[in-house]
Amino acid sequence: MRVAFSACLLGEAVRYDGGSKPCPEVIALANKVEASPVCPERAAGLPCPRPPAEIVGERVLLRGGADVTDAFTAGARHECAAAQAAKIPLAVLKKKSPSCGIGLVYDGTYTGKLTAGDGVYASLLKKEGICVVTEDIVKSCTPSVEHPVAIVLGTGLGHLKSLVKPVRRIDYHDIEGFPADASPIEGHSFEALIGTVDEVPVVVYPGRVHLYQGYTAAEVTALVRHAHHLGCRDIIFACATGSVPGNAQMGLGILTDQINLTGRNPLAEWDGLRDVDTPFVDMNDAYSPYLRTIARGVADDLGIAVEEGVYAGMLGPCFETPAETAMLRTLGVSYVGMSTVCEVIMAKALGMNVLGLTLAANEAGAANIDHQSVLAEAEKHAEDFERLVRGVLRLL
Ligand code: HPA
C-alpha cells in the first residue's frame, strides 16, 4: 500500500523554521508501507528556513505580509497530481499547517491560535477523494498493551480466535452489563481472549448477543463498554450479513456507513448512557475513514476480493421479505444484518475508532436461507477474512 506522508513527520528538516516534527507512530507506519514523503512548500521551491505562513481568508501570507498563495498552490497542485498518478489512497499530514492542516489551521494571527479549515494541499487531496488524516489519527489508532485492538466476531467468523496467543481469558458473564442468562448461539463462544495476534495486543470477543434474542440495546453493547474500559481505542466489528442484490455481491465487505433500522439505540437506555458525555453523538465517519482505507489497501495488496458499502441493521430474527430487500436496495444499502449498528453507536459515543468488516454469506431476501447455510458460506471465506484482519493489524 502506498501512503503519502508530510516529510516533516518522517523527520525531514523541511519546516519553515528549518526543523522537523518526527512522530514515532507515523514513522512506524511509513516503515510498513510504500511511503511517499511530501512537502508542498519544498515542491514550490520556497526557501528553508523561511518566515511562518498562515491562511488569511483565501490567501496564504508570510508573517510580515508577503503573499505566497501562488507558490503554496503550485506546490500543492504538483504534489496532489503526483499522489493521483501514483494512485495513493491515504495521506498522513502534519496538523495545523497552511499546506497540510486538516479541519483546523493556524488562524492568521501568528500566535498559535487555530481556526476551522483545511490547508491548501489537504483540501486538494480531499477533493480527489484521497483519505487525509493527521498524525493524531495514526497515534490514536496505534495499539499497545495499554490500548489493545478489540475484535468482536460474528456468526461463522469465530475461528479467528484461534490466532490469539492468550494471556488471560474472561468469561462474558463476568462482564458488567452482559446478560447473566445468555448462552452462545452456534458459531459463537462466550469467553473473551486477551493476548496478541502476531505480536499485536488484542482483546477478541468471539461471539455476541443480539436484539432478536430479546436483549436490550444496553445488553448487546456491554462488550463495547468492556473493551473501552480495558483501554481499547480501536474496535473491529465482524459480522455475517446478506448482500443486497444490485448493490453488493456475496463475499467480504468493508462497511462504510450504517442505517439503524432496529428501532433501538443504546444511547436511549440508561445503561448505555452512563459512560458517555452526551447522547447527542455525531455519527459522521462512524466507520473510521482511516481504518477503512487501511483495510482497502491491505485487501488490494493481498489480492483479496472485498467490496465496500452501507450496512443496515435489522431487528431480526427473520430474514428480509422481497419487499424489504427492494426497500434496502432503494435506500442504498449493500449489506443487511442483525447486529453491529447498536455496537457502532456505542463505540462512537465512547470515541473509539471503528472498523466494520462483513462476510455476506447469502443474498438478502433469497428463499431458503438458514443459519447453517450462513455458517457454510462463512467457512469458504474464512481464510481471506483471517488474512485481511491480520494484514490490518500489521499496519496499525
Ligand atoms: N439478513 C439479515 N441478517 C443476516 C442475513 C440476511 O440475509 N444473512 C446473515 N445475517
mmCIF file of C-alpha atoms and ligand atoms in Angstrom:
data_model
loop_
_atom_site.group_PDB
_atom_site.id
_atom_site.type_symbol
_atom_site.label_atom_id
_atom_site.label_comp_id
_atom_site.label_asym_id
_atom_site.label_seq_id
_atom_site.Cartn_x
_atom_site.Cartn_y
_atom_site.Cartn_z
ATOM 1 C CA MET A 1 0.000 0.000 0.000
ATOM 2 C CA ARG A 2 1.321 3.401 -0.968
ATOM 3 C CA VAL A 3 0.843 6.263 1.515
ATOM 4 C CA ALA A 4 1.863 9.942 1.321
ATOM 5 C CA PHE A 5 3.382 11.460 4.457
ATOM 6 C CA SER A 6 4.239 15.028 5.367
ATOM 7 C CA ALA A 7 8.026 14.789 5.157
ATOM 8 C CA CYS A 8 8.429 16.723 8.440
ATOM 9 C CA LEU A 9 6.573 13.914 10.300
ATOM 10 C CA LEU A 10 9.176 11.466 8.997
ATOM 11 C CA GLY A 11 11.980 13.630 10.406
ATOM 12 C CA GLU A 12 12.964 15.614 7.310
ATOM 13 C CA ALA A 13 14.037 19.191 8.086
ATOM 14 C CA VAL A 14 11.599 20.963 5.756
ATOM 15 C CA ARG A 15 9.574 23.118 8.146
ATOM 16 C CA TYR A 16 9.563 26.919 7.966
ATOM 17 C CA ASP A 17 11.920 27.053 10.969
ATOM 18 C CA GLY A 18 14.373 24.645 9.358
ATOM 19 C CA GLY A 19 13.320 21.836 11.696
ATOM 20 C CA SER A 20 11.173 18.714 11.563
ATOM 21 C CA LYS A 21 8.423 17.139 13.700
ATOM 22 C CA PRO A 22 9.221 13.413 13.734
ATOM 23 C CA CYS A 23 6.317 11.310 15.004
ATOM 24 C CA PRO A 24 7.306 7.749 16.050
ATOM 25 C CA GLU A 25 3.889 6.207 15.280
ATOM 26 C CA VAL A 26 3.868 7.787 11.809
ATOM 27 C CA ILE A 27 7.450 6.663 11.141
ATOM 28 C CA ALA A 28 6.475 3.129 12.204
ATOM 29 C CA LEU A 29 3.617 3.161 9.698
ATOM 30 C CA ALA A 30 5.854 4.578 6.968
ATOM 31 C CA ASN A 31 8.262 1.686 7.528
ATOM 32 C CA LYS A 32 5.472 -0.836 6.861
ATOM 33 C CA VAL A 33 4.045 0.696 3.659
ATOM 34 C CA GLU A 34 5.428 2.190 0.454
ATOM 35 C CA ALA A 35 5.973 5.687 1.833
ATOM 36 C CA SER A 36 5.992 8.837 -0.316
ATOM 37 C CA PRO A 37 7.359 11.797 1.683
ATOM 38 C CA VAL A 38 5.742 15.045 0.601
ATOM 39 C CA CYS A 39 6.288 18.733 1.318
ATOM 40 C CA PRO A 40 4.257 21.120 -0.845
ATOM 41 C CA GLU A 41 6.388 24.101 0.254
ATOM 42 C CA ARG A 42 9.556 22.280 -0.754
ATOM 43 C CA ALA A 43 7.923 21.343 -4.063
ATOM 44 C CA ALA A 44 7.135 25.059 -4.537
ATOM 45 C CA GLY A 45 10.822 25.895 -4.192
ATOM 46 C CA LEU A 46 10.315 28.028 -1.079
ATOM 47 C CA PRO A 47 13.479 28.602 0.974
ATOM 48 C CA CYS A 48 14.009 26.767 4.237
ATOM 49 C CA PRO A 49 14.116 28.296 6.781
ATOM 50 C CA ARG A 50 11.528 30.949 5.914
ATOM 51 C CA PRO A 51 9.083 33.092 7.905
ATOM 52 C CA PRO A 52 5.979 31.195 9.094
ATOM 53 C CA ALA A 53 2.963 31.180 6.773
ATOM 54 C CA GLU A 54 -0.710 31.161 7.766
ATOM 55 C CA ILE A 55 -4.012 31.182 5.904
ATOM 56 C CA VAL A 56 -5.796 34.538 5.953
ATOM 57 C CA GLY A 57 -9.151 34.275 4.216
ATOM 58 C CA GLU A 58 -8.396 32.837 0.766
ATOM 59 C CA ARG A 59 -4.713 33.797 0.821
ATOM 60 C CA VAL A 60 -1.552 32.374 2.341
ATOM 61 C CA LEU A 61 0.589 35.095 3.894
ATOM 62 C CA LEU A 62 4.027 35.020 5.444
ATOM 63 C CA ARG A 63 4.456 36.802 8.749
ATOM 64 C CA GLY A 64 5.418 40.247 7.505
ATOM 65 C CA GLY A 65 2.700 40.221 4.870
ATOM 66 C CA ALA A 66 4.300 38.677 1.755
ATOM 67 C CA ASP A 67 1.616 36.830 -0.258
ATOM 68 C CA VAL A 68 2.794 33.262 -1.034
ATOM 69 C CA THR A 69 -0.590 31.922 -2.178
ATOM 70 C CA ASP A 70 0.611 31.203 -5.720
ATOM 71 C CA ALA A 71 3.668 29.287 -4.517
ATOM 72 C CA PHE A 72 1.654 27.261 -1.976
ATOM 73 C CA THR A 73 -0.984 26.476 -4.597
ATOM 74 C CA ALA A 74 1.592 25.449 -7.204
ATOM 75 C CA GLY A 75 3.394 23.175 -4.710
ATOM 76 C CA ALA A 76 0.125 21.639 -3.520
ATOM 77 C CA ARG A 77 -1.084 21.035 -7.095
ATOM 78 C CA HIS A 78 2.198 19.422 -8.038
ATOM 79 C CA GLU A 79 2.141 17.064 -5.037
ATOM 80 C CA CYS A 80 -1.564 16.298 -5.467
ATOM 81 C CA ALA A 81 -1.027 15.364 -9.126
ATOM 82 C CA ALA A 82 1.823 13.086 -8.048
ATOM 83 C CA ALA A 83 -0.440 11.396 -5.464
ATOM 84 C CA GLN A 84 -3.139 10.869 -8.089
ATOM 85 C CA ALA A 85 -0.678 9.485 -10.632
ATOM 86 C CA ALA A 86 0.623 7.028 -8.017
ATOM 87 C CA LYS A 87 -2.974 6.107 -7.029
ATOM 88 C CA ILE A 88 -2.232 6.941 -3.417
ATOM 89 C CA PRO A 89 -5.354 6.309 -1.290
ATOM 90 C CA LEU A 90 -4.122 7.794 2.014
ATOM 91 C CA ALA A 91 -2.111 10.793 3.186
ATOM 92 C CA VAL A 92 -0.862 11.330 6.744
ATOM 93 C CA LEU A 93 -0.374 15.060 7.109
ATOM 94 C CA LYS A 94 1.061 17.462 9.683
ATOM 95 C CA LYS A 95 -1.784 19.016 11.561
ATOM 96 C CA LYS A 96 -2.494 22.771 11.615
ATOM 97 C CA SER A 97 -0.149 23.709 8.754
ATOM 98 C CA PRO A 98 -1.327 26.020 5.941
ATOM 99 C CA SER A 99 -0.494 23.272 3.404
ATOM 100 C CA CYS A 100 -1.250 20.080 5.304
ATOM 101 C CA GLY A 101 -3.664 21.023 8.113
ATOM 102 C CA ILE A 102 -6.971 19.131 8.236
ATOM 103 C CA GLY A 103 -10.057 20.654 9.866
ATOM 104 C CA LEU A 104 -8.039 23.177 11.867
ATOM 105 C CA VAL A 105 -5.274 25.527 10.709
ATOM 106 C CA TYR A 106 -3.377 28.452 12.231
ATOM 107 C CA ASP A 107 -5.674 31.460 12.145
ATOM 108 C CA GLY A 108 -3.521 34.171 10.568
ATOM 109 C CA THR A 109 -2.556 35.886 13.812
ATOM 110 C CA TYR A 110 0.795 34.038 14.098
ATOM 111 C CA THR A 111 0.018 33.396 17.761
ATOM 112 C CA GLY A 112 -0.591 29.646 17.603
ATOM 113 C CA LYS A 113 -4.372 30.101 17.623
ATOM 114 C CA LEU A 114 -6.424 27.903 15.326
ATOM 115 C CA THR A 115 -9.428 28.310 13.071
ATOM 116 C CA ALA A 116 -11.627 25.845 11.141
ATOM 117 C CA GLY A 117 -10.316 24.987 7.687
ATOM 118 C CA ASP A 118 -8.006 22.826 5.633
ATOM 119 C CA GLY A 119 -4.526 23.516 4.316
ATOM 120 C CA VAL A 120 -4.133 24.077 0.575
ATOM 121 C CA TYR A 121 -2.707 20.601 -0.131
ATOM 122 C CA ALA A 122 -5.076 18.735 2.232
ATOM 123 C CA SER A 123 -8.038 20.433 0.590
ATOM 124 C CA LEU A 124 -6.924 19.357 -2.919
ATOM 125 C CA LEU A 125 -6.380 15.743 -1.811
ATOM 126 C CA LYS A 126 -9.827 15.656 -0.182
ATOM 127 C CA LYS A 127 -11.430 16.864 -3.421
ATOM 128 C CA GLU A 128 -9.760 13.961 -5.210
ATOM 129 C CA GLY A 129 -11.288 11.506 -2.716
ATOM 130 C CA ILE A 130 -7.946 10.697 -1.074
ATOM 131 C CA CYS A 131 -8.288 9.931 2.636
ATOM 132 C CA VAL A 132 -6.368 12.560 4.620
ATOM 133 C CA VAL A 133 -5.582 12.196 8.313
ATOM 134 C CA THR A 134 -3.376 13.988 10.803
ATOM 135 C CA GLU A 135 -0.660 12.336 12.856
ATOM 136 C CA ASP A 136 -3.165 12.346 15.753
ATOM 137 C CA ILE A 137 -5.339 9.746 13.989
ATOM 138 C CA VAL A 138 -2.357 7.464 13.415
ATOM 139 C CA LYS A 139 -1.341 7.853 17.078
ATOM 140 C CA SER A 140 -4.861 7.167 18.291
ATOM 141 C CA CYS A 141 -5.122 4.009 16.154
ATOM 142 C CA THR A 142 -1.717 2.607 17.156
ATOM 143 C CA PRO A 143 -2.251 -0.334 19.517
ATOM 144 C CA SER A 144 -0.185 -1.042 22.642
ATOM 145 C CA VAL A 145 -0.537 -3.218 25.712
ATOM 146 C CA GLU A 146 -2.484 -0.341 27.304
ATOM 147 C CA HIS A 147 -4.576 0.107 24.173
ATOM 148 C CA PRO A 148 -5.240 -3.291 22.593
ATOM 149 C CA VAL A 149 -7.381 -3.688 19.481
ATOM 150 C CA ALA A 150 -10.830 -5.061 20.287
ATOM 151 C CA ILE A 151 -12.209 -7.559 17.775
ATOM 152 C CA VAL A 152 -15.846 -8.650 18.010
ATOM 153 C CA LEU A 153 -16.569 -11.712 15.909
ATOM 154 C CA GLY A 154 -19.930 -12.662 14.478
ATOM 155 C CA THR A 155 -21.585 -15.749 13.102
ATOM 156 C CA GLY A 156 -19.171 -18.051 11.298
ATOM 157 C CA LEU A 157 -16.166 -15.812 11.954
ATOM 158 C CA GLY A 158 -15.242 -17.030 15.441
ATOM 159 C CA HIS A 159 -12.351 -19.184 14.209
ATOM 160 C CA LEU A 160 -10.188 -16.051 14.225
ATOM 161 C CA LYS A 161 -9.889 -16.582 17.963
ATOM 162 C CA SER A 162 -7.500 -19.481 17.259
ATOM 163 C CA LEU A 163 -4.888 -16.903 16.161
ATOM 164 C CA VAL A 164 -4.774 -15.337 19.623
ATOM 165 C CA LYS A 165 -1.900 -16.116 21.971
ATOM 166 C CA PRO A 166 -3.944 -15.615 25.122
ATOM 167 C CA VAL A 167 -2.556 -14.272 28.373
ATOM 168 C CA ARG A 168 -5.951 -14.003 30.063
ATOM 169 C CA ARG A 169 -9.484 -15.230 29.469
ATOM 170 C CA ILE A 170 -12.649 -13.509 30.650
ATOM 171 C CA ASP A 171 -15.987 -15.278 30.867
ATOM 172 C CA TYR A 172 -18.579 -12.947 29.311
ATOM 173 C CA HIS A 173 -20.736 -13.495 32.400
ATOM 174 C CA ASP A 174 -18.115 -11.620 34.436
ATOM 175 C CA ILE A 175 -18.539 -8.604 32.155
ATOM 176 C CA GLU A 176 -20.678 -5.837 33.637
ATOM 177 C CA GLY A 177 -23.982 -5.447 31.823
ATOM 178 C CA PHE A 178 -23.675 -8.718 29.887
ATOM 179 C CA PRO A 179 -26.897 -10.692 30.367
ATOM 180 C CA ALA A 180 -26.489 -13.387 33.022
ATOM 181 C CA ASP A 181 -28.782 -15.865 31.258
ATOM 182 C CA ALA A 182 -27.151 -15.643 27.827
ATOM 183 C CA SER A 183 -25.613 -18.677 26.186
ATOM 184 C CA PRO A 184 -23.889 -18.667 22.796
ATOM 185 C CA ILE A 185 -25.719 -19.487 19.574
ATOM 186 C CA GLU A 186 -23.936 -21.851 17.176
ATOM 187 C CA GLY A 187 -20.731 -20.341 15.808
ATOM 188 C CA HIS A 188 -20.206 -18.060 18.820
ATOM 189 C CA SER A 189 -18.354 -18.578 22.128
ATOM 190 C CA PHE A 190 -18.604 -16.524 25.291
ATOM 191 C CA GLU A 191 -15.050 -16.153 26.507
ATOM 192 C CA ALA A 192 -13.048 -13.007 25.728
ATOM 193 C CA LEU A 193 -9.381 -13.613 24.952
ATOM 194 C CA ILE A 194 -6.822 -11.016 25.946
ATOM 195 C CA GLY A 195 -3.463 -11.571 24.287
ATOM 196 C CA THR A 196 -1.754 -10.983 20.983
ATOM 197 C CA VAL A 197 -2.227 -11.791 17.323
ATOM 198 C CA ASP A 198 1.137 -11.651 15.519
ATOM 199 C CA GLU A 199 2.526 -9.647 18.498
ATOM 200 C CA VAL A 200 -0.273 -7.033 18.260
ATOM 201 C CA PRO A 201 -2.146 -6.643 21.580
ATOM 202 C CA VAL A 202 -5.800 -7.611 21.122
ATOM 203 C CA VAL A 203 -8.963 -8.441 23.009
ATOM 204 C CA VAL A 204 -11.042 -10.864 20.982
ATOM 205 C CA TYR A 205 -14.738 -11.348 21.712
ATOM 206 C CA PRO A 206 -15.672 -14.485 19.749
ATOM 207 C CA GLY A 207 -19.425 -14.064 19.953
ATOM 208 C CA ARG A 208 -22.157 -11.606 20.874
ATOM 209 C CA VAL A 209 -25.787 -11.428 21.933
ATOM 210 C CA HIS A 210 -28.445 -9.993 19.656
ATOM 211 C CA LEU A 211 -31.520 -7.816 19.983
ATOM 212 C CA TYR A 212 -33.530 -10.605 18.333
ATOM 213 C CA GLN A 213 -32.779 -12.842 21.325
ATOM 214 C CA GLY A 214 -34.747 -10.410 23.432
ATOM 215 C CA TYR A 215 -31.811 -8.466 24.865
ATOM 216 C CA THR A 216 -31.778 -4.709 25.237
ATOM 217 C CA ALA A 217 -29.525 -2.343 23.289
ATOM 218 C CA ALA A 218 -27.611 -1.775 26.556
ATOM 219 C CA GLU A 219 -27.026 -5.527 26.904
ATOM 220 C CA VAL A 220 -25.865 -6.077 23.311
ATOM 221 C CA THR A 221 -23.346 -3.254 23.738
ATOM 222 C CA ALA A 222 -21.863 -4.435 27.064
ATOM 223 C CA LEU A 223 -18.818 -5.865 25.262
ATOM 224 C CA VAL A 224 -18.085 -2.491 23.672
ATOM 225 C CA ARG A 225 -18.102 -0.743 27.047
ATOM 226 C CA HIS A 226 -15.936 -3.548 28.421
ATOM 227 C CA ALA A 227 -13.398 -3.092 25.605
ATOM 228 C CA HIS A 228 -13.362 0.643 26.269
ATOM 229 C CA HIS A 229 -12.763 0.063 29.996
ATOM 230 C CA LEU A 230 -9.862 -2.222 29.109
ATOM 231 C CA GLY A 231 -8.310 0.683 27.193
ATOM 232 C CA CYS A 232 -9.147 -0.389 23.629
ATOM 233 C CA ARG A 233 -9.319 2.558 21.237
ATOM 234 C CA ASP A 234 -9.705 0.581 18.012
ATOM 235 C CA ILE A 235 -12.591 -1.832 17.646
ATOM 236 C CA ILE A 236 -13.154 -4.165 14.717
ATOM 237 C CA PHE A 237 -16.678 -5.485 14.287
ATOM 238 C CA ALA A 238 -17.027 -8.541 12.086
ATOM 239 C CA CYS A 239 -20.487 -9.723 11.163
ATOM 240 C CA ALA A 240 -22.275 -12.040 8.801
ATOM 241 C CA THR A 241 -24.752 -10.309 6.507
ATOM 242 C CA GLY A 242 -26.881 -10.741 3.456
ATOM 243 C CA SER A 243 -25.750 -8.860 0.362
ATOM 244 C CA VAL A 244 -28.449 -6.698 -1.188
ATOM 245 C CA PRO A 245 -28.750 -7.760 -4.860
ATOM 246 C CA GLY A 246 -27.843 -4.946 -7.221
ATOM 247 C CA ASN A 247 -25.776 -3.168 -4.547
ATOM 248 C CA ALA A 248 -23.259 -5.842 -3.442
ATOM 249 C CA GLN A 249 -22.165 -9.374 -4.157
ATOM 250 C CA MET A 250 -21.741 -12.152 -1.640
ATOM 251 C CA GLY A 251 -18.288 -12.296 -0.046
ATOM 252 C CA LEU A 252 -16.192 -9.941 2.054
ATOM 253 C CA GLY A 253 -17.093 -6.296 2.543
ATOM 254 C CA ILE A 254 -15.829 -3.191 4.326
ATOM 255 C CA LEU A 255 -18.639 -1.209 5.967
ATOM 256 C CA THR A 256 -18.660 2.473 5.065
ATOM 257 C CA ASP A 257 -21.719 3.666 7.000
ATOM 258 C CA GLN A 258 -24.882 2.323 8.560
ATOM 259 C CA ILE A 259 -28.648 2.692 8.781
ATOM 260 C CA ASN A 260 -30.088 1.648 12.111
ATOM 261 C CA LEU A 261 -33.451 0.047 11.343
ATOM 262 C CA THR A 262 -33.673 -1.894 14.610
ATOM 263 C CA GLY A 263 -35.738 0.775 16.348
ATOM 264 C CA ARG A 264 -33.332 0.509 19.303
ATOM 265 C CA ASN A 265 -30.446 2.660 20.442
ATOM 266 C CA PRO A 266 -28.118 2.091 23.401
ATOM 267 C CA LEU A 267 -27.957 5.839 24.000
ATOM 268 C CA ALA A 268 -31.689 5.835 24.704
ATOM 269 C CA GLU A 269 -31.084 3.427 27.595
ATOM 270 C CA TRP A 270 -29.642 4.496 30.888
ATOM 271 C CA ASP A 271 -27.087 1.677 30.998
ATOM 272 C CA GLY A 272 -25.594 2.786 27.714
ATOM 273 C CA LEU A 273 -25.539 6.416 28.729
ATOM 274 C CA ARG A 274 -23.575 6.071 31.932
ATOM 275 C CA ASP A 275 -20.176 6.073 30.220
ATOM 276 C CA VAL A 276 -20.718 8.790 27.643
ATOM 277 C CA ASP A 277 -20.504 12.577 27.827
ATOM 278 C CA THR A 278 -23.549 13.229 25.674
ATOM 279 C CA PRO A 279 -26.226 11.108 23.998
ATOM 280 C CA PHE A 280 -26.252 13.509 21.022
ATOM 281 C CA VAL A 281 -23.431 11.768 19.247
ATOM 282 C CA ASP A 282 -22.127 12.896 15.846
ATOM 283 C CA MET A 283 -22.377 9.813 13.625
ATOM 284 C CA ASN A 284 -20.339 11.185 10.722
ATOM 285 C CA ASP A 285 -17.392 8.927 9.916
ATOM 286 C CA ALA A 286 -18.677 6.375 12.439
ATOM 287 C CA TYR A 287 -16.666 3.814 10.466
ATOM 288 C CA SER A 288 -13.181 5.333 10.604
ATOM 289 C CA PRO A 289 -12.115 6.507 7.125
ATOM 290 C CA TYR A 290 -8.506 5.821 8.134
ATOM 291 C CA LEU A 291 -9.171 2.206 9.155
ATOM 292 C CA ARG A 292 -11.361 1.656 6.092
ATOM 293 C CA THR A 293 -8.607 2.918 3.825
ATOM 294 C CA ILE A 294 -6.054 0.693 5.554
ATOM 295 C CA ALA A 295 -8.376 -2.313 5.130
ATOM 296 C CA ARG A 296 -8.921 -1.479 1.445
ATOM 297 C CA GLY A 297 -5.156 -1.169 0.913
ATOM 298 C CA VAL A 298 -4.461 -4.481 2.647
ATOM 299 C CA ALA A 299 -7.133 -6.267 0.602
ATOM 300 C CA ASP A 300 -5.725 -4.854 -2.646
ATOM 301 C CA ASP A 301 -2.149 -5.743 -1.699
ATOM 302 C CA LEU A 302 -3.130 -9.309 -0.807
ATOM 303 C CA GLY A 303 -5.423 -9.746 -3.799
ATOM 304 C CA ILE A 304 -8.464 -10.364 -1.575
ATOM 305 C CA ALA A 305 -11.785 -9.557 -3.247
ATOM 306 C CA VAL A 306 -13.554 -7.060 -0.970
ATOM 307 C CA GLU A 307 -16.403 -4.690 -1.744
ATOM 308 C CA GLU A 308 -17.499 -1.669 0.288
ATOM 309 C CA GLY A 309 -20.938 -0.488 1.274
ATOM 310 C CA VAL A 310 -23.563 0.678 3.713
ATOM 311 C CA TYR A 311 -24.820 -1.718 6.404
ATOM 312 C CA ALA A 312 -28.437 -1.787 7.513
ATOM 313 C CA GLY A 313 -29.125 -3.263 10.943
ATOM 314 C CA MET A 314 -32.485 -5.032 11.319
ATOM 315 C CA LEU A 315 -34.033 -6.328 14.499
ATOM 316 C CA GLY A 316 -34.435 -9.842 13.014
ATOM 317 C CA PRO A 317 -34.545 -12.737 13.621
ATOM 318 C CA CYS A 318 -36.455 -13.481 10.419
ATOM 319 C CA PHE A 319 -34.708 -12.714 7.162
ATOM 320 C CA GLU A 320 -35.995 -9.924 4.916
ATOM 321 C CA THR A 321 -39.037 -10.154 2.695
ATOM 322 C CA PRO A 322 -38.595 -9.373 -1.013
ATOM 323 C CA ALA A 323 -40.311 -6.023 -0.388
ATOM 324 C CA GLU A 324 -37.905 -5.205 2.446
ATOM 325 C CA THR A 325 -34.958 -6.202 0.274
ATOM 326 C CA ALA A 326 -36.236 -3.925 -2.515
ATOM 327 C CA MET A 327 -36.561 -1.115 0.031
ATOM 328 C CA LEU A 328 -32.983 -1.666 1.226
ATOM 329 C CA ARG A 329 -31.718 -1.558 -2.368
ATOM 330 C CA THR A 330 -33.502 1.771 -2.876
ATOM 331 C CA LEU A 331 -32.009 3.076 0.357
ATOM 332 C CA GLY A 332 -28.520 2.370 -0.973
ATOM 333 C CA VAL A 333 -27.841 -0.500 1.404
ATOM 334 C CA SER A 334 -25.248 -3.094 0.402
ATOM 335 C CA TYR A 335 -25.266 -5.334 3.475
ATOM 336 C CA VAL A 336 -28.048 -6.277 5.859
ATOM 337 C CA GLY A 337 -27.576 -7.922 9.224
ATOM 338 C CA MET A 338 -28.946 -8.302 12.727
ATOM 339 C CA SER A 339 -26.101 -6.908 14.819
ATOM 340 C CA THR A 340 -23.401 -4.220 14.785
ATOM 341 C CA VAL A 341 -25.445 -0.973 14.481
ATOM 342 C CA CYS A 342 -26.020 -0.519 18.233
ATOM 343 C CA GLU A 343 -22.431 -1.550 18.949
ATOM 344 C CA VAL A 344 -21.089 1.024 16.480
ATOM 345 C CA ILE A 345 -23.255 3.743 18.051
ATOM 346 C CA MET A 346 -21.866 2.805 21.485
ATOM 347 C CA ALA A 347 -18.277 2.730 20.214
ATOM 348 C CA LYS A 348 -18.655 6.110 18.504
ATOM 349 C CA ALA A 349 -20.188 7.593 21.650
ATOM 350 C CA LEU A 350 -17.105 6.393 23.524
ATOM 351 C CA GLY A 351 -14.780 7.966 20.942
ATOM 352 C CA MET A 352 -13.470 4.655 19.601
ATOM 353 C CA ASN A 353 -12.049 4.063 16.104
ATOM 354 C CA VAL A 354 -14.365 1.601 14.360
ATOM 355 C CA LEU A 355 -13.629 -0.793 11.515
ATOM 356 C CA GLY A 356 -16.589 -2.823 10.225
ATOM 357 C CA LEU A 357 -15.905 -5.958 8.210
ATOM 358 C CA THR A 358 -18.577 -8.237 6.916
ATOM 359 C CA LEU A 359 -18.994 -11.553 5.285
ATOM 360 C CA ALA A 360 -22.067 -11.513 3.096
ATOM 361 C CA ALA A 361 -22.958 -15.179 3.314
ATOM 362 C CA ASN A 362 -26.203 -15.110 1.326
ATOM 363 C CA GLU A 363 -28.219 -12.839 -0.905
ATOM 364 C CA ALA A 364 -30.701 -10.860 1.168
ATOM 365 C CA GLY A 365 -34.284 -11.858 0.532
ATOM 366 C CA ALA A 366 -33.342 -15.155 -1.121
ATOM 367 C CA ALA A 367 -35.505 -18.211 -0.439
ATOM 368 C CA ASN A 368 -34.242 -20.950 1.861
ATOM 369 C CA ILE A 369 -31.541 -19.030 3.780
ATOM 370 C CA ASP A 370 -30.881 -20.632 7.124
ATOM 371 C CA HIS A 371 -28.317 -20.364 9.869
ATOM 372 C CA GLN A 372 -26.477 -23.483 8.583
ATOM 373 C CA SER A 373 -26.048 -22.089 5.072
ATOM 374 C CA VAL A 374 -24.702 -18.825 6.556
ATOM 375 C CA LEU A 375 -22.118 -20.841 8.541
ATOM 376 C CA ALA A 376 -21.183 -22.934 5.477
ATOM 377 C CA GLU A 377 -20.645 -19.847 3.299
ATOM 378 C CA ALA A 378 -18.643 -18.122 6.057
ATOM 379 C CA GLU A 379 -16.331 -21.134 6.140
ATOM 380 C CA LYS A 380 -15.474 -20.630 2.452
ATOM 381 C CA HIS A 381 -14.180 -17.119 3.120
ATOM 382 C CA ALA A 382 -12.574 -17.851 6.489
ATOM 383 C CA GLU A 383 -9.024 -17.804 5.175
ATOM 384 C CA ASP A 384 -9.382 -14.495 3.298
ATOM 385 C CA PHE A 385 -11.097 -12.943 6.299
ATOM 386 C CA GLU A 386 -8.223 -14.016 8.538
ATOM 387 C CA ARG A 387 -5.608 -12.674 6.087
ATOM 388 C CA LEU A 388 -7.460 -9.366 5.892
ATOM 389 C CA VAL A 389 -7.670 -8.918 9.670
ATOM 390 C CA ARG A 390 -4.015 -9.903 10.162
ATOM 391 C CA GLY A 391 -2.981 -7.513 7.403
ATOM 392 C CA VAL A 392 -4.884 -4.654 9.039
ATOM 393 C CA LEU A 393 -3.406 -5.426 12.474
ATOM 394 C CA ARG A 394 0.092 -5.398 10.987
ATOM 395 C CA LEU A 395 -0.375 -1.831 9.745
ATOM 396 C CA LEU A 396 -1.844 -0.395 12.950
HETATM 397 N N1 HPA B 1 -30.357 -10.716 6.575
HETATM 398 C C1 HPA B 1 -30.108 -10.308 7.836
HETATM 399 N N2 HPA B 1 -29.107 -10.781 8.562
HETATM 400 C C2 HPA B 1 -28.309 -11.712 8.015
HETATM 401 C C3 HPA B 1 -28.506 -12.173 6.709
HETATM 402 C C4 HPA B 1 -29.585 -11.638 5.954
HETATM 403 O O1 HPA B 1 -29.838 -12.000 4.780
HETATM 404 N N3 HPA B 1 -27.537 -13.099 6.471
HETATM 405 C C5 HPA B 1 -26.778 -13.185 7.592
HETATM 406 N N4 HPA B 1 -27.238 -12.338 8.532
#
